[in-house]
PDB file of C-alpha atoms in Angstrom:
ATOM      1  CA  MET D   1     103.611 103.315  95.342  1.00 74.00           C
ATOM      2  CA  LYS D   2     101.240 106.170  95.988  1.00 87.00           C
ATOM      3  CA  GLN D   3     102.428 108.840  98.408  1.00 90.00           C
ATOM      4  CA  GLU D   4      99.054 108.759 100.154  1.00 90.00           C
ATOM      5  CA  PHE D   5      99.540 105.109 101.112  1.00 93.00           C
ATOM      6  CA  LEU D   6     103.090 105.799 102.285  1.00 95.00           C
ATOM      7  CA  LEU D   7     101.636 108.607 104.410  1.00 95.00           C
ATOM      8  CA  LYS D   8      99.111 106.147 105.859  1.00 95.00           C
ATOM      9  CA  ILE D   9     101.960 103.775 106.736  1.00 96.00           C
ATOM     10  CA  ALA D  10     103.889 106.618 108.386  1.00 96.00           C
ATOM     11  CA  PHE D  11     100.780 107.777 110.257  1.00 95.00           C
ATOM     12  CA  SER D  12     100.046 104.244 111.459  1.00 95.00           C
ATOM     13  CA  CYS D  13     103.591 103.870 112.785  1.00 95.00           C
ATOM     14  CA  MET D  14     103.193 107.193 114.546  1.00 92.00           C
ATOM     15  CA  ALA D  15      99.847 106.320 116.150  1.00 91.00           C
ATOM     16  CA  CYS D  16     100.453 102.626 116.842  1.00 90.00           C
ATOM     17  CA  ASP D  17     101.156 103.149 120.535  1.00 84.00           C
ATOM     18  CA  GLY D  18      98.190 105.457 121.118  1.00 83.00           C
ATOM     19  CA  ASN D  19     100.395 108.520 121.502  1.00 82.00           C
ATOM     20  CA  ILE D  20     101.433 111.041 118.914  1.00 83.00           C
ATOM     21  CA  ALA D  21     104.514 113.076 119.698  1.00 86.00           C
ATOM     22  CA  GLU D  22     104.870 116.558 118.280  1.00 88.00           C
ATOM     23  CA  GLU D  23     108.124 115.505 116.579  1.00 91.00           C
ATOM     24  CA  GLU D  24     106.263 112.697 114.804  1.00 89.00           C
ATOM     25  CA  MET D  25     103.646 115.137 113.494  1.00 89.00           C
ATOM     26  CA  ASN D  26     106.411 117.489 112.383  1.00 90.00           C
ATOM     27  CA  TYR D  27     107.976 114.583 110.477  1.00 92.00           C
ATOM     28  CA  LEU D  28     104.684 113.966 108.647  1.00 92.00           C
ATOM     29  CA  TYR D  29     104.189 117.626 107.743  1.00 91.00           C
ATOM     30  CA  LYS D  30     107.810 118.019 106.640  1.00 93.00           C
ATOM     31  CA  ASN D  31     107.870 114.870 104.503  1.00 92.00           C
ATOM     32  CA  PHE D  32     104.287 114.738 103.232  1.00 91.00           C
ATOM     33  CA  GLY D  33     102.847 118.234 103.764  1.00 86.00           C
ATOM     34  CA  GLN D  34      99.298 117.023 103.205  1.00 72.00           C
ATOM     35  CA  ASN D  35      97.507 118.629 106.140  1.00 80.00           C
ATOM     36  CA  ASN D  36      94.013 117.706 104.951  1.00 89.00           C
ATOM     37  CA  VAL D  37      94.966 114.048 104.389  1.00 90.00           C
ATOM     38  CA  ILE D  38      96.644 113.899 107.803  1.00 90.00           C
ATOM     39  CA  ARG D  39      93.527 115.415 109.400  1.00 88.00           C
ATOM     40  CA  CYS D  40      91.383 112.788 107.665  1.00 92.00           C
ATOM     41  CA  LEU D  41      93.633 110.032 109.019  1.00 93.00           C
ATOM     42  CA  VAL D  42      93.422 111.494 112.536  1.00 89.00           C
ATOM     43  CA  ASP D  43      89.632 111.759 112.321  1.00 90.00           C
ATOM     44  CA  SER D  44      89.380 108.217 110.991  1.00 92.00           C
ATOM     45  CA  LEU D  45      91.528 106.873 113.818  1.00 90.00           C
ATOM     46  CA  LYS D  46      89.509 108.783 116.425  1.00 87.00           C
ATOM     47  CA  THR D  47      86.182 107.458 115.163  1.00 89.00           C
ATOM     48  CA  ARG D  48      87.198 103.942 114.170  1.00 88.00           C
ATOM     49  CA  GLY D  49      89.847 103.130 116.770  1.00 85.00           C
ATOM     50  CA  ALA D  50      91.227  99.611 116.392  1.00 85.00           C
ATOM     51  CA  TYR D  51      89.212  99.073 113.219  1.00 89.00           C
ATOM     52  CA  PHE D  52      91.436 101.716 111.573  1.00 92.00           C
ATOM     53  CA  PHE D  53      94.385  99.352 112.054  1.00 92.00           C
ATOM     54  CA  THR D  54      92.372  96.305 110.929  1.00 91.00           C
ATOM     55  CA  GLU D  55      91.679  98.057 107.629  1.00 94.00           C
ATOM     56  CA  PHE D  56      95.286  99.220 107.408  1.00 94.00           C
ATOM     57  CA  PHE D  57      96.612  95.646 107.743  1.00 93.00           C
ATOM     58  CA  THR D  58      94.080  94.411 105.168  1.00 93.00           C
ATOM     59  CA  GLU D  59      95.163  97.111 102.734  1.00 94.00           C
ATOM     60  CA  LEU D  60      98.809  96.284 103.380  1.00 94.00           C
ATOM     61  CA  GLU D  61      98.159  92.589 102.772  1.00 92.00           C
ATOM     62  CA  ARG D  62      96.414  93.251  99.448  1.00 95.00           C
ATOM     63  CA  SER D  63      99.120  95.561  98.122  1.00 95.00           C
ATOM     64  CA  GLN D  64     101.861  94.575  95.730  1.00 94.00           C
ATOM     65  CA  PHE D  65     105.193  96.284  96.289  1.00 95.00           C
ATOM     66  CA  THR D  66     108.443  96.403  94.401  1.00 96.00           C
ATOM     67  CA  LYS D  67     111.707  96.002  96.300  1.00 96.00           C
ATOM     68  CA  GLU D  68     112.163  99.782  96.068  1.00 96.00           C
ATOM     69  CA  ASP D  69     108.671 100.318  97.516  1.00 96.00           C
ATOM     70  CA  GLU D  70     109.463  97.983 100.380  1.00 97.00           C
ATOM     71  CA  LEU D  71     112.722  99.780 101.131  1.00 97.00           C
ATOM     72  CA  GLU D  72     110.835 103.079 101.134  1.00 97.00           C
ATOM     73  CA  ILE D  73     108.240 101.630 103.527  1.00 97.00           C
ATOM     74  CA  ILE D  74     111.002 100.418 105.840  1.00 97.00           C
ATOM     75  CA  LYS D  75     112.879 103.721 105.750  1.00 97.00           C
ATOM     76  CA  THR D  76     109.766 105.811 106.335  1.00 96.00           C
ATOM     77  CA  SER D  77     108.539 103.559 109.162  1.00 96.00           C
ATOM     78  CA  ILE D  78     111.881 103.653 110.959  1.00 96.00           C
ATOM     79  CA  ASP D  79     112.232 107.408 110.423  1.00 96.00           C
ATOM     80  CA  VAL D  80     108.806 108.049 111.976  1.00 95.00           C
ATOM     81  CA  ILE D  81     109.435 105.716 114.902  1.00 94.00           C
ATOM     82  CA  GLU D  82     112.771 107.389 115.630  1.00 94.00           C
ATOM     83  CA  SER D  83     111.611 110.970 114.953  1.00 94.00           C
ATOM     84  CA  ASP D  84     110.817 111.703 118.610  1.00 90.00           C
ATOM     85  CA  ASN D  85     114.138 110.241 119.822  1.00 90.00           C
ATOM     86  CA  SER D  86     112.248 107.728 121.948  1.00 88.00           C
ATOM     87  CA  VAL D  87     111.835 104.244 120.498  1.00 90.00           C
ATOM     88  CA  GLU D  88     109.346 102.102 122.382  1.00 88.00           C
ATOM     89  CA  TYR D  89     109.315  98.348 121.913  1.00 85.00           C
ATOM     90  CA  SER D  90     105.610  98.587 121.010  1.00 86.00           C
ATOM     91  CA  GLU D  91     106.625 100.684 117.998  1.00 90.00           C
ATOM     92  CA  ILE D  92     109.236  98.132 116.954  1.00 90.00           C
ATOM     93  CA  LYS D  93     106.643  95.353 117.281  1.00 88.00           C
ATOM     94  CA  PHE D  94     104.297  97.348 115.061  1.00 91.00           C
ATOM     95  CA  PHE D  95     107.085  97.772 112.521  1.00 93.00           C
ATOM     96  CA  LYS D  96     107.633  94.015 112.608  1.00 90.00           C
ATOM     97  CA  ILE D  97     103.981  93.433 111.765  1.00 90.00           C
ATOM     98  CA  ILE D  98     104.376  95.704 108.739  1.00 93.00           C
ATOM     99  CA  ARG D  99     107.612  93.950 107.852  1.00 92.00           C
ATOM    100  CA  SER D 100     105.789  90.592 107.915  1.00 88.00           C
ATOM    101  CA  TYR D 101     103.825  91.731 104.842  1.00 91.00           C
ATOM    102  CA  LEU D 102     106.962  92.521 102.868  1.00 93.00           C
ATOM    103  CA  LYS D 103     108.873  90.067 100.722  1.00 94.00           C
ATOM    104  CA  ILE D 104     112.301  91.668 101.055  1.00 94.00           C
ATOM    105  CA  SER D 105     114.889  89.542 102.824  1.00 93.00           C
ATOM    106  CA  ASN D 106     116.533  90.452 106.100  1.00 91.00           C
ATOM    107  CA  LYS D 107     119.861  90.372 104.288  1.00 93.00           C
ATOM    108  CA  ASP D 108     118.664  93.036 101.840  1.00 95.00           C
ATOM    109  CA  ILE D 109     117.255  95.150 104.666  1.00 94.00           C
ATOM    110  CA  LEU D 110     120.538  95.030 106.555  1.00 94.00           C
ATOM    111  CA  GLU D 111     122.412  95.936 103.380  1.00 96.00           C
ATOM    112  CA  TYR D 112     120.478  99.219 103.241  1.00 95.00           C
ATOM    113  CA  PHE D 113     120.009  99.691 107.001  1.00 95.00           C
ATOM    114  CA  PRO D 114     123.008  97.995 108.648  1.00 94.00           C
ATOM    115  CA  ASP D 115     122.402  99.441 112.117  1.00 93.00           C
ATOM    116  CA  LYS D 116     118.742  98.387 112.367  1.00 92.00           C
ATOM    117  CA  GLU D 117     119.060  94.749 113.426  1.00 89.00           C
ATOM    118  CA  ASP D 118     116.596  95.267 116.297  1.00 86.00           C
ATOM    119  CA  TYR D 119     113.923  96.063 113.748  1.00 87.00           C
ATOM    120  CA  ILE D 120     114.261  92.795 111.864  1.00 84.00           C
ATOM    121  CA  TYR D 121     114.924  90.277 114.619  1.00 76.00           C
ATOM    122  CA  GLU D 122     112.027  87.884 114.070  1.00 70.00           C
ATOM    123  CA  ASP D 123     110.256  87.699 117.413  1.00 64.00           C
ATOM    124  CA  VAL D 124     106.934  89.001 116.093  1.00 55.00           C
ATOM    125  CA  LYS D 125     104.828  87.336 113.432  1.00 58.00           C
ATOM    126  CA  ARG D 126     101.553  88.192 111.751  1.00 55.00           C
ATOM    127  CA  ASN D 127      99.636  86.311 114.427  1.00 62.00           C
ATOM    128  CA  TYR D 128     100.616  89.155 116.750  1.00 68.00           C
ATOM    129  CA  ILE D 129      98.051  91.288 114.892  1.00 69.00           C
ATOM    130  CA  ASP D 130      95.113  89.867 116.855  1.00 70.00           C
ATOM    131  CA  GLU D 131      96.891  90.534 120.141  1.00 73.00           C
ATOM    132  CA  TYR D 132      97.817  94.033 118.990  1.00 72.00           C
ATOM    133  CA  LEU D 133      94.246  94.839 117.928  1.00 71.00           C
ATOM    134  CA  LEU D 134      92.933  93.741 121.330  1.00 70.00           C
ATOM    135  CA  GLU D 135      95.461  96.033 122.978  1.00 73.00           C
ATOM    136  CA  VAL D 136      94.630  98.993 120.718  1.00 73.00           C
ATOM    137  CA  LYS D 137      90.894  98.801 121.295  1.00 69.00           C
ATOM    138  CA  ASP D 138      91.488 100.231 124.763  1.00 66.00           C
ATOM    139  CA  PHE D 139      93.528 103.202 123.516  1.00 70.00           C
ATOM    140  CA  ASP D 140      92.024 106.653 123.866  1.00 63.00           C
ATOM    141  CA  PHE D 141      92.604 108.333 120.511  1.00 63.00           C
ATOM    142  CA  ARG D 142      91.567 111.823 121.605  1.00 57.00           C
ATOM    143  CA  PHE D 143      94.756 113.623 120.702  1.00 58.00           C
ATOM    144  CA  GLU D 144      94.662 116.885 118.800  1.00 55.00           C
ATOM    145  CA  ILE D 145      96.857 117.929 115.919  1.00 56.00           C
ATOM    146  CA  LYS D 146      98.081 121.430 115.165  1.00 52.00           C
TER     147      LYS D 146
END
C-alpha cells in the first residue's frame, strides 16, 4: 500500500469529527513527515468539505488490500484516534466505517489488537456513511495547521 494513501486514511481519521488536535497533527508529522501532502489534504478538506470524505470512501471501496495492509490501516487509524488521549465515539464510528471496507475478520483483528474490542463491535455499518456525510456537511473546516 502506498504511504500517501495511508496518510490520507490517518488524516481522515484525524479530521472526521471536524476538529484537529495538535497531538493528532504531531502524530502525522512524526509518522509521515510529508508537510506538503498534509497541507494539500487540509486545503482539500477546507474547500471540498463533506465531498472530501465521499471521495475518500469511494477510493477506499475501490482499493485492494492484503491482510498486512489492512492491519496497518487498523493500527494507524487507532493510533491517530488515540493520539490526543481523548477518544470520541464519533471517531470510533468513523473507524467502523473504514473497517467495513476491510475483509479481515474480527478474530484476526483481536489477535493483533486484543484490547480494542470497542473498535470492532459491529454497531455501525456502511449505511452509516450517508448519515455521517449529512452530519459532516455542517462542519466548519477552518482550522489552521502549523
